[in-house]
Structure formats: C-alpha cells, structure tokens
Amino acid sequence: MQNVLDDGLLALLRTATAPWLVLDVRQRLHACNPAARQLLGSAVNINMVLPVVTPDAWQGAPLPADMLPCLLESRLFGLLPGPQANTLTAYRLVPLQDWHEQEQKRRQREHYLQILSDLAASGERDRLHRLDGALAAGAAALGMEVAFVAQRKGTQLEIIACHAGESLSRGKSLPLDLTYCERTLQNGQLLCLPDVLETTLADSACYREFRFRAYIGVPLLVQGRIFGTLAFFAASPRTPFSSADTEFVQHLARWTAVVVERKQSADEAMQTQQAMEEQLGWLRLAGQVARLGHWSYMPQDGQVSLSQEACRLLDVEPSPLLPLVEVERRMLVPDRQHWRDALQHSMQHRTPLALEVRLRHGEHGYGWLALRAQVVERDGEPLLFGVLMDVTEAKESQQLIQYQASHDALTGCINRTLLFDRLGQEIRRAERLRQRFAVMFVDLDRFKQVNDRYGHAAGDKVLQTVADRLMALLRRSDTVARVGGDEFVLLIPQVSDDQALAMLARKVEMAIDRPVRDEGALYRVSASIGVALYPDDGDEPELLLRVADRKMYSDKSVVARH
C-alpha cells in the first residue's frame, strides 16, 4: 500500500513536460513520464535501482543541497526531489553532462597551471634533469606516453631530453623525415594529431617505425630562431586536444626554450633576464599577482585609515583607524627613518610619496611593500591618500636577476664582471692602507678528459665540487671567481707572509687533487696555479690577472715536463 502512486503523482507524470521519475526510499524506479523515457531511452526500466552517487562519494563541484547525482550509461544526471506520497518521491531529471565536462576542463586547466607554476619556482641546478622531470609531468598531464626535446641539426633531430620510450634516449639522432616533427618544423607552428591514421601521415615512415597514433608538438624558439621541437607521443589514439592542452604545451615549450638557452648561451646576464621574464610570465599565468590596498593618513590626529586588503598586507587586525606608530612597527628598523623622511617631505611640500619598505614576516623573514600616495585637501585639511601593494615577488626576482648577472649559475662563484669590480675596490683599499694582496689563477688539469669520457654532467659535478672546496678552504674575506670553463681566480686580501701564501697554494692543490665522488664513480683532476701580488706584479686588475695567468701556464709547463 505504501508504494502506490496517488492521484497527485499520477497527475504530475501526465502533465509535466520536463522529465520526471518516481522512486522509493531505496531509489527503485516505480514510474516515469514520457519526457524522462524519451531522454533516457533503454537506460531506464521500471523496478530498476538507479545508481545514485552518495554525497560522501561525490567528487565533482558542489551541487544544490537537495540534488542527488546519478550516472546512467556514462551519462550524468541530477535528481531534484519534488512531491511525495507515502514512501514514494517524484524527482525531476536534470542532465549534468555539459556541466561535468566543463568541470573536468576547469580542473585540467588548473592542473596545467600548477605544473607551470611549480616549474617556474623550481631551482634545480642540473637543468637537463630538471627538463626530464618537466617532460614526465607534461606527458602524465596530457595522457601521453613518450616525450622529448630535440634539436634540429640539418636533416637530423638530436634528442637532448627524453621521457619513456625504450627506442628513444638522450643523445640519439633521428632522421627528420622519420618523425612527425618534420611537419611541425616545416609549418613553424603547433601540430595536433589525435589519431594519425585519420590523417595524411597514416602512411608516414614515423608511423611504420614507431606505431605512434597520437602526437602533439610545437617548435622551440631560442633567441628568435627555431632551435628544435618539444613533442609528445602515444601508441593509442586519444580524444581531440583541447585549447587547454595546446596552451599548456605552448607554455611548456617556452619554459623549455629558456632552459635550453640558459644551457648553451655564453651571455649569463642576458640568459638570466630572459629566464626571469619567462618565469614571471608563468607566475602571472598561474594567478600569482599582487593585490592592492588603499590607505590614508590624517596628520592632525596621527591616525591611518586602512582598507581590508591593506590590513591583510600589513598583517594587522581590521580596524577603521590605526595609530601611525602601529604601521611603522611592522617595518624593519632600518626602513622606518626612510619612511618618516618621505612622509614628512610629502606633507610639507605637497609632493607625491613613492617608497618601498620591508615588512617583518615571522621572526626572521621579511617582505617588500610599495607605498604610493598624494596629498589632497579634505574639509580644508591636508590628507595623504594612496595605495600599497605587495612587491615581494618582483623584488626577489630583481635581486635574483642581479645575483645571476654577477654570479656563475653552475657553481655560485662570482663571475668575471664582478671579479674586476672587486679587484678595483681591493686595489683602492690596499693603496690607501699600504697593504699587499694576492691574485691566484687556478686552472684544472685533466678536466677535458673527464668531460670527454664521462659527459658534461660529470664535468659539471667536478666544477661544483671544486668550487665548494675552494670556498670552504678560504676565509670569509677572500673571493672565489669562475672566469672560464675550468678556470678559477682567488682574491686573497692582506697578504704579508709569502710562506703562508705558498702554503695556501699547496692546500688548494691538495683540495683539488682529492677525487670527486659521484654515485659510485670517481673523477680525478689536478690544478696548475699562478700567483700575482699587488703591487709587486701590477696595480691594475687586467695586469694582475695576466701575470697570474702567465705564471699558471709556466707552472703547467713544469708539470708537463715532469
């Protein structure tokens, strides 16, 4: 008796134009109207139990509180409850397939953005390994099996980074006409092939050789020229590539191009700036942009009015008015006086205020805040009104650019440009104090053999280890610079004892002579050293380096004869 349709439910099923179902408490179907039967077809049968997804198991975006999701033959519907009669309830059927597809696309785009953001923030030194990780993440996100970055060399493609694929590996060369990449490079633009067998490339040499059914690839532009390609492959066909897929591959290609450029280019400053611009672009793409807050200062009562966003940036409790001293307390002590001077000057001379200050974050950290303001009149009294913005990321990026422009990216030593600057400063200081200092030129012997035999990764490991040992050996006042592929220069201030200098040179030789261990492998190099003294050997940076270099070659000749 309890599961009998009453007149109200029967009337609803006869008159409603929208699809309706009648279910009992166990989601068993008791009746449906023609609109529901037309919508569901063979997917619905009287007395069947509808596969309703419980709220706890639902993983999609939030639904209306009373809606139940239901999956019928891979089609997603929502059930909205209506009239009830005894233990029966009428549910209006709402198709959710379009909504579900949009939700999947949104999640896919967010996943792509997270990958790009993680890559932009990564700081791994070994860029080829870093690139391998990016290919693995990209292939997994795209649902592809094989990925590589390859450089075009005439009619060949040389793989410089690779993910998966037993027949493909780093260093392998492929004839260009044996790859789908040939079409990508010819057209100079992204190429998508969800199923190669449905294109003119079905009879291509690439398909016959590797049996790849799906492909997406894009040219790599390095310094304005096509360097090679970034490509992904799969053995099975896939659904058509979405706009999110293509945008992700294009942004990943830009990041890859920067990695390749930084690896090959000799102009460290230009490489660093371009890389940071790319990274900042990806950060903007990932939504990591600064927020603005507004503020005003009334000098009559010393109170500051802050917007909610300004309170968040200053890390203060939301309040209509706050004493100026409470704002200043958030600033680092060295910046408070700059702020007060700028504030006083702006108020006295009615000039715009533009200042960047550091704010305390935790016990030891700090961030950067930019303040911009203009003096205006309010009720006949001056009022300073402006905005403030978190510029920590921009400041850190700027500082990183400046650091990388003056330091060797591989070893962390200063580069030739900064070395000459420090030499000039040391010459002026030593001249004023009538002191001597030493310039020690260190060249690694047998380094080329390590590179040729074990590869550039081994060579990089040797250079990093030698740099670390030299920096650990010297005093805090000393300087280690990398001025060439396997050449280092040590700047040793306040040298008064030639015997101590000779002992230091011997320690440097011994430190470099120790073998470099790398995952079970041992690499051995040695050093030839030349030393120039100020003012004995010269009073200009170029002259001191030339003398030290000449003495180093004399030392190398002596070693060679023995």
XYZ file of C-alpha atoms in Angstrom, residues 5-472:
468
model
C 1.077 6.142 -6.785
C -1.517 8.597 -5.563
C -3.543 10.933 -7.784
C -1.135 13.836 -7.288
C 1.909 11.913 -8.581
C -0.103 10.444 -11.458
C -1.282 13.912 -12.455
C 2.299 15.212 -12.369
C 3.531 12.403 -14.652
C 0.670 13.018 -17.134
C 1.007 16.807 -17.385
C 4.704 17.646 -16.829
C 6.752 18.458 -19.935
C 10.068 18.142 -18.040
C 11.420 14.613 -17.373
C 10.228 13.163 -14.004
C 10.878 9.878 -12.214
C 9.138 8.339 -9.206
C 11.442 6.486 -6.761
C 11.028 4.814 -3.437
C 13.387 5.233 -0.486
C 15.780 2.681 -1.998
C 15.940 4.602 -5.302
C 13.933 1.881 -7.061
C 12.107 3.242 -10.125
C 8.293 2.927 -9.955
C 7.218 5.221 -12.781
C 8.411 7.874 -15.216
C 6.755 10.273 -17.630
C 7.234 10.231 -21.455
C 9.789 13.049 -21.309
C 12.033 11.006 -18.999
C 11.631 7.860 -21.100
C 12.487 9.795 -24.270
C 15.570 11.302 -22.590
C 16.862 8.021 -21.116
C 15.711 5.504 -23.746
C 16.820 1.978 -22.950
C 18.849 3.167 -19.964
C 15.740 3.087 -17.739
C 13.478 0.180 -16.756
C 10.675 0.011 -14.205
C 11.797 -1.604 -10.903
C 15.485 -0.905 -11.598
C 17.529 0.653 -8.806
C 19.079 3.905 -10.007
C 22.854 4.148 -9.443
C 22.760 7.234 -7.228
C 26.108 8.622 -6.053
C 26.036 9.390 -2.334
C 27.165 12.872 -1.227
C 30.197 11.350 0.546
C 31.378 9.657 -2.657
C 30.700 12.634 -4.935
C 33.987 14.207 -6.151
C 32.668 16.841 -8.523
C 31.921 20.504 -7.915
C 29.306 21.289 -5.240
C 25.705 20.558 -6.262
C 22.500 22.031 -4.825
C 21.993 20.725 -1.303
C 18.981 18.551 -2.185
C 20.240 17.256 -5.568
C 21.400 13.647 -5.946
C 23.910 12.853 -8.738
C 23.138 9.744 -10.810
C 25.203 8.009 -13.538
C 23.212 6.157 -16.227
C 25.168 4.544 -19.092
C 28.057 7.028 -18.689
C 25.612 9.961 -18.689
C 25.483 12.178 -15.608
C 22.124 13.408 -14.255
C 20.915 15.235 -11.176
C 17.763 14.263 -9.271
C 15.841 17.165 -7.715
C 13.132 15.982 -5.237
C 9.533 17.098 -5.758
C 6.150 15.957 -4.422
C 5.965 12.961 -2.091
C 3.252 10.392 -1.477
C 3.764 7.862 1.311
C 7.226 6.330 0.639
C 7.380 7.494 -3.000
C 9.047 10.705 -4.175
C 8.916 12.385 -7.570
C 12.304 13.578 -8.860
C 12.899 15.981 -11.742
C 15.715 14.711 -14.001
C 18.410 17.311 -14.859
C 21.187 16.423 -17.401
C 24.604 17.312 -15.951
C 26.871 16.087 -18.730
C 27.781 19.540 -20.077
C 28.337 20.790 -16.554
C 30.525 17.783 -15.766
C 32.623 18.272 -18.921
C 33.142 21.928 -18.077
C 34.199 20.963 -14.571
C 36.692 18.450 -15.966
C 38.131 21.114 -18.304
C 38.449 23.564 -15.410
C 40.297 21.020 -13.283
C 42.528 20.123 -16.206
C 43.444 23.786 -16.750
C 44.166 24.226 -13.025
C 46.408 21.148 -13.133
C 48.319 22.571 -16.093
C 48.741 25.915 -14.350
C 50.056 24.178 -11.217
C 52.668 22.280 -13.260
C 53.842 25.515 -14.907
C 53.915 27.320 -11.566
C 55.974 24.526 -9.966
C 58.435 24.621 -12.852
C 58.792 28.380 -12.619
C 59.558 28.145 -8.905
C 61.962 25.183 -9.132
C 65.643 25.819 -8.584
C 67.374 22.582 -9.512
C 70.860 23.214 -10.834
C 71.108 20.281 -13.234
C 68.898 21.678 -15.962
C 68.807 18.514 -18.066
C 67.419 16.525 -15.142
C 65.039 19.385 -14.459
C 63.889 19.189 -18.074
C 63.397 15.422 -17.829
C 61.106 15.986 -14.841
C 59.115 18.581 -16.778
C 58.655 16.154 -19.682
C 57.447 13.439 -17.309
C 54.942 15.796 -15.667
C 53.756 17.084 -19.038
C 53.315 13.616 -20.520
C 51.326 12.439 -17.487
C 49.095 15.517 -17.583
C 48.404 15.105 -21.306
C 47.847 11.348 -21.085
C 50.778 10.653 -23.431
C 53.464 8.006 -23.066
C 56.592 9.460 -24.684
C 58.014 12.994 -24.697
C 61.262 14.506 -25.899
C 63.038 17.771 -26.602
C 65.140 17.612 -29.739
C 67.489 19.983 -31.542
C 67.339 20.261 -35.320
C 70.747 19.697 -36.904
C 70.411 19.774 -40.663
C 68.341 16.756 -41.653
C 68.616 15.188 -38.194
C 66.898 15.624 -34.832
C 69.162 15.108 -31.815
C 67.289 14.280 -28.582
C 68.605 16.362 -25.671
C 65.986 15.312 -23.094
C 63.559 12.410 -23.110
C 60.840 10.722 -21.051
C 59.981 7.000 -21.506
C 60.354 5.045 -24.695
C 62.941 2.272 -24.932
C 63.871 3.147 -28.506
C 64.419 6.847 -27.727
C 67.038 8.250 -25.371
C 69.095 11.368 -24.756
C 71.805 11.843 -27.380
C 70.123 9.717 -30.035
C 69.724 11.222 -33.516
C 66.736 10.582 -35.757
C 66.331 11.406 -39.439
C 63.988 14.388 -39.583
C 61.788 12.731 -42.215
C 61.283 9.777 -39.829
C 59.289 11.931 -37.383
C 56.014 13.843 -37.260
C 58.188 16.727 -36.068
C 59.197 17.386 -39.670
C 55.709 18.744 -40.372
C 55.821 20.809 -37.153
C 59.130 22.417 -38.106
C 58.082 22.991 -41.712
C 54.936 24.871 -40.673
C 56.625 26.591 -37.744
C 53.602 26.116 -35.508
C 51.938 23.673 -33.119
C 50.631 20.446 -34.685
C 47.968 18.224 -33.070
C 47.210 14.692 -34.301
C 44.656 12.902 -32.068
C 44.767 9.915 -34.455
C 47.461 9.724 -37.115
C 45.524 7.065 -39.039
C 42.872 9.650 -39.829
C 45.410 11.993 -41.476
C 47.699 12.012 -44.482
C 50.518 10.850 -42.169
C 48.938 7.399 -41.792
C 51.445 6.014 -44.293
C 54.399 8.009 -42.924
C 57.755 6.484 -42.060
C 57.289 7.570 -38.451
C 54.108 5.523 -38.028
C 55.651 2.486 -39.708
C 58.738 2.737 -37.489
C 57.261 3.606 -34.056
C 53.473 2.992 -34.374
C 52.611 6.219 -32.596
C 48.906 7.004 -33.115
C 48.640 10.329 -31.219
C 51.001 13.316 -31.391
C 51.253 16.940 -30.273
C 54.372 19.004 -30.918
C 55.495 22.616 -31.102
C 58.678 24.334 -32.385
C 61.164 25.612 -29.811
C 62.241 29.207 -30.378
C 65.660 30.062 -28.925
C 66.969 33.604 -29.441
C 64.317 34.204 -32.086
C 65.180 31.143 -34.205
C 63.736 27.657 -34.433
C 66.055 25.528 -32.327
C 64.139 22.244 -32.477
C 60.928 20.838 -31.094
C 59.044 19.718 -27.991
C 56.898 16.667 -28.781
C 54.597 14.167 -27.059
C 53.524 10.763 -28.444
C 51.132 7.953 -27.557
C 50.629 4.485 -29.025
C 46.826 4.799 -28.874
C 44.574 7.458 -30.380
C 43.085 9.974 -27.988
C 40.234 12.427 -27.836
C 40.803 15.711 -29.701
C 43.216 18.056 -27.966
C 41.504 20.907 -26.118
C 42.533 24.554 -26.066
C 43.868 23.951 -22.527
C 46.091 21.140 -23.904
C 47.537 23.326 -26.651
C 48.073 26.328 -24.363
C 49.839 24.111 -21.836
C 52.179 22.640 -24.474
C 52.977 26.110 -25.821
C 53.783 27.492 -22.364
C 55.839 24.397 -21.554
C 57.704 24.920 -24.843
C 58.544 28.484 -23.812
C 59.866 27.282 -20.468
C 61.853 24.545 -22.253
C 63.300 27.099 -24.672
C 64.568 29.158 -21.737
C 66.222 26.101 -20.165
C 67.953 25.275 -23.470
C 69.030 28.873 -23.943
C 70.485 29.119 -20.443
C 72.373 25.890 -21.027
C 74.026 26.982 -24.258
C 74.363 30.761 -24.209
C 77.569 32.427 -23.034
C 75.905 35.697 -22.052
C 74.871 34.902 -18.479
C 73.257 38.253 -17.782
C 71.044 38.111 -20.872
C 70.111 34.479 -20.205
C 69.131 35.223 -16.620
C 66.960 38.195 -17.518
C 65.124 36.289 -20.238
C 64.620 33.316 -17.933
C 63.220 35.511 -15.177
C 60.877 37.237 -17.635
C 59.573 33.841 -18.679
C 59.208 32.759 -15.057
C 57.358 35.948 -14.166
C 55.069 35.354 -17.134
C 54.241 31.855 -15.884
C 53.660 33.206 -12.387
C 51.239 35.746 -13.812
C 49.558 32.947 -15.772
C 49.193 30.929 -12.555
C 47.346 33.834 -10.957
C 50.154 34.900 -8.587
C 49.655 38.640 -8.903
C 49.962 41.316 -6.224
C 46.851 42.784 -4.584
C 46.258 46.463 -3.961
C 45.065 48.083 -0.765
C 44.297 51.748 -0.121
C 45.194 53.875 2.860
C 45.019 57.470 4.093
C 46.865 59.414 6.770
C 45.489 62.357 8.726
C 48.406 64.310 10.261
C 46.048 66.196 12.590
C 45.434 63.140 14.771
C 48.205 60.793 13.581
C 45.697 58.141 12.522
C 45.879 55.877 9.471
C 42.785 54.518 7.723
C 43.303 51.152 6.027
C 41.186 49.097 3.656
C 40.620 45.429 4.407
C 43.213 44.408 1.824
C 45.699 46.925 3.261
C 45.191 45.400 6.719
C 45.903 41.969 5.275
C 49.101 43.164 3.602
C 50.275 44.841 6.809
C 49.215 41.837 8.911
C 47.101 43.927 11.306
C 43.609 43.347 12.642
C 40.917 45.092 10.554
C 40.180 48.459 12.152
C 38.632 51.743 10.927
C 41.586 53.741 12.270
C 45.053 52.757 13.421
C 47.808 54.890 15.009
C 50.652 55.592 12.577
C 53.126 54.093 15.036
C 51.353 50.718 14.722
C 52.003 50.745 10.978
C 55.643 51.759 11.459
C 56.182 48.924 13.945
C 55.656 46.429 11.086
C 58.569 47.936 9.141
C 62.162 46.843 9.580
C 64.070 49.287 11.775
C 66.472 50.493 9.001
C 63.478 51.420 6.784
C 61.470 53.374 9.362
C 63.548 56.553 9.095
C 63.350 56.494 5.268
C 59.583 56.217 5.596
C 59.368 59.085 8.093
C 61.575 61.333 5.952
C 59.497 60.608 2.841
C 56.244 61.166 4.737
C 57.411 64.479 6.187
C 58.711 65.713 2.818
C 55.456 64.796 1.085
C 53.308 66.577 3.667
C 55.475 69.720 3.814
C 55.977 70.181 0.072
C 52.690 68.643 -1.171
C 54.637 66.228 -3.380
C 53.714 62.621 -4.253
C 55.064 59.910 -1.979
C 56.675 56.854 -3.591
C 58.546 54.433 -1.351
C 59.320 50.757 -0.914
C 59.816 49.385 2.606
C 60.406 45.991 4.160
C 57.841 44.421 6.497
C 58.564 41.782 9.114
C 57.251 38.283 8.312
C 57.678 35.992 11.293
C 60.830 36.163 13.394
C 63.450 36.383 10.644
C 61.716 36.852 7.308
C 60.517 39.992 5.593
C 58.571 41.089 2.536
C 58.500 44.215 0.398
C 55.664 46.743 0.303
C 55.345 49.588 -2.198
C 53.532 52.708 -0.990
C 52.249 55.402 -3.363
C 50.287 58.446 -2.164
C 49.270 62.006 -2.996
C 48.381 64.919 -0.694
C 44.748 66.019 -1.141
C 42.501 68.501 0.639
C 39.650 67.258 2.817
C 37.492 69.717 4.729
C 40.236 72.268 4.326
C 42.867 69.988 5.882
C 45.668 68.066 4.129
C 45.151 64.327 3.790
C 47.629 61.826 2.375
C 45.737 59.263 0.308
C 47.286 56.380 -1.605
C 47.668 52.692 -2.312
C 50.019 49.969 -1.141
C 50.990 46.761 -2.887
C 52.981 43.633 -2.061
C 56.003 43.697 -4.388
C 57.960 40.906 -2.679
C 57.986 38.637 -5.737
C 59.098 41.443 -8.031
C 61.842 42.482 -5.589
C 63.086 38.933 -5.132
C 63.065 38.423 -8.897
C 65.020 41.646 -9.366
C 67.530 40.620 -6.712
C 67.842 37.186 -8.304
C 68.454 38.763 -11.715
C 71.158 40.984 -10.227
C 72.695 37.999 -8.437
C 72.697 35.787 -11.515
C 74.073 38.615 -13.656
C 77.159 38.712 -11.428
C 77.492 35.028 -10.441
C 78.178 31.782 -12.245
C 74.917 29.819 -12.390
C 76.613 26.397 -12.097
C 78.980 26.931 -9.157
C 77.631 30.012 -7.371
C 81.043 31.734 -7.663
C 81.191 35.342 -8.772
C 81.815 35.834 -12.499
C 84.483 37.828 -14.364
C 82.470 41.066 -14.306
C 82.086 41.144 -10.524
C 85.689 39.947 -10.076
C 87.027 43.014 -11.915
C 84.845 45.227 -9.739
C 86.172 43.633 -6.546
C 89.751 43.816 -7.815
C 89.325 47.545 -8.390
C 87.927 48.006 -4.878
C 90.736 45.942 -3.346
C 93.387 47.945 -5.234
C 91.982 51.205 -3.860
C 91.746 49.778 -0.340
C 95.255 48.280 -0.407
C 96.713 51.514 -1.803
C 95.081 53.528 0.970
C 96.235 51.145 3.729
C 99.602 50.325 2.078
C 98.877 46.604 2.060
C 99.540 43.731 -0.332
C 97.078 41.238 -1.739
C 97.332 38.183 -3.993
C 95.544 37.039 -7.131
C 95.739 33.252 -7.557
C 94.866 31.847 -11.011
C 93.773 28.169 -10.843
C 93.386 26.020 -13.966
C 92.076 22.430 -13.750
C 94.238 19.803 -15.425
C 92.619 16.683 -16.978
C 89.197 18.326 -16.840
C 88.691 17.895 -20.602
C 89.320 14.157 -20.278
C 86.570 13.902 -17.641
C 84.156 15.794 -19.893
C 85.018 13.738 -22.985
C 84.908 10.379 -21.228
C 82.035 10.766 -18.761
C 79.953 13.590 -20.250
C 79.074 17.163 -19.321
C 77.067 16.118 -16.255
C 80.250 14.670 -14.770
C 82.152 17.823 -15.724
C 79.515 19.962 -14.008
C 79.803 17.802 -10.885
C 83.596 18.318 -10.833
C 83.271 22.106 -11.230
C 80.657 22.356 -8.470
C 82.738 20.225 -6.100
C 85.950 22.185 -6.782
C 84.110 25.477 -6.218
C 82.659 24.215 -2.924
C 86.063 23.042 -1.728
C 87.726 26.350 -2.610
C 85.047 28.395 -0.835
C 85.290 26.154 2.242
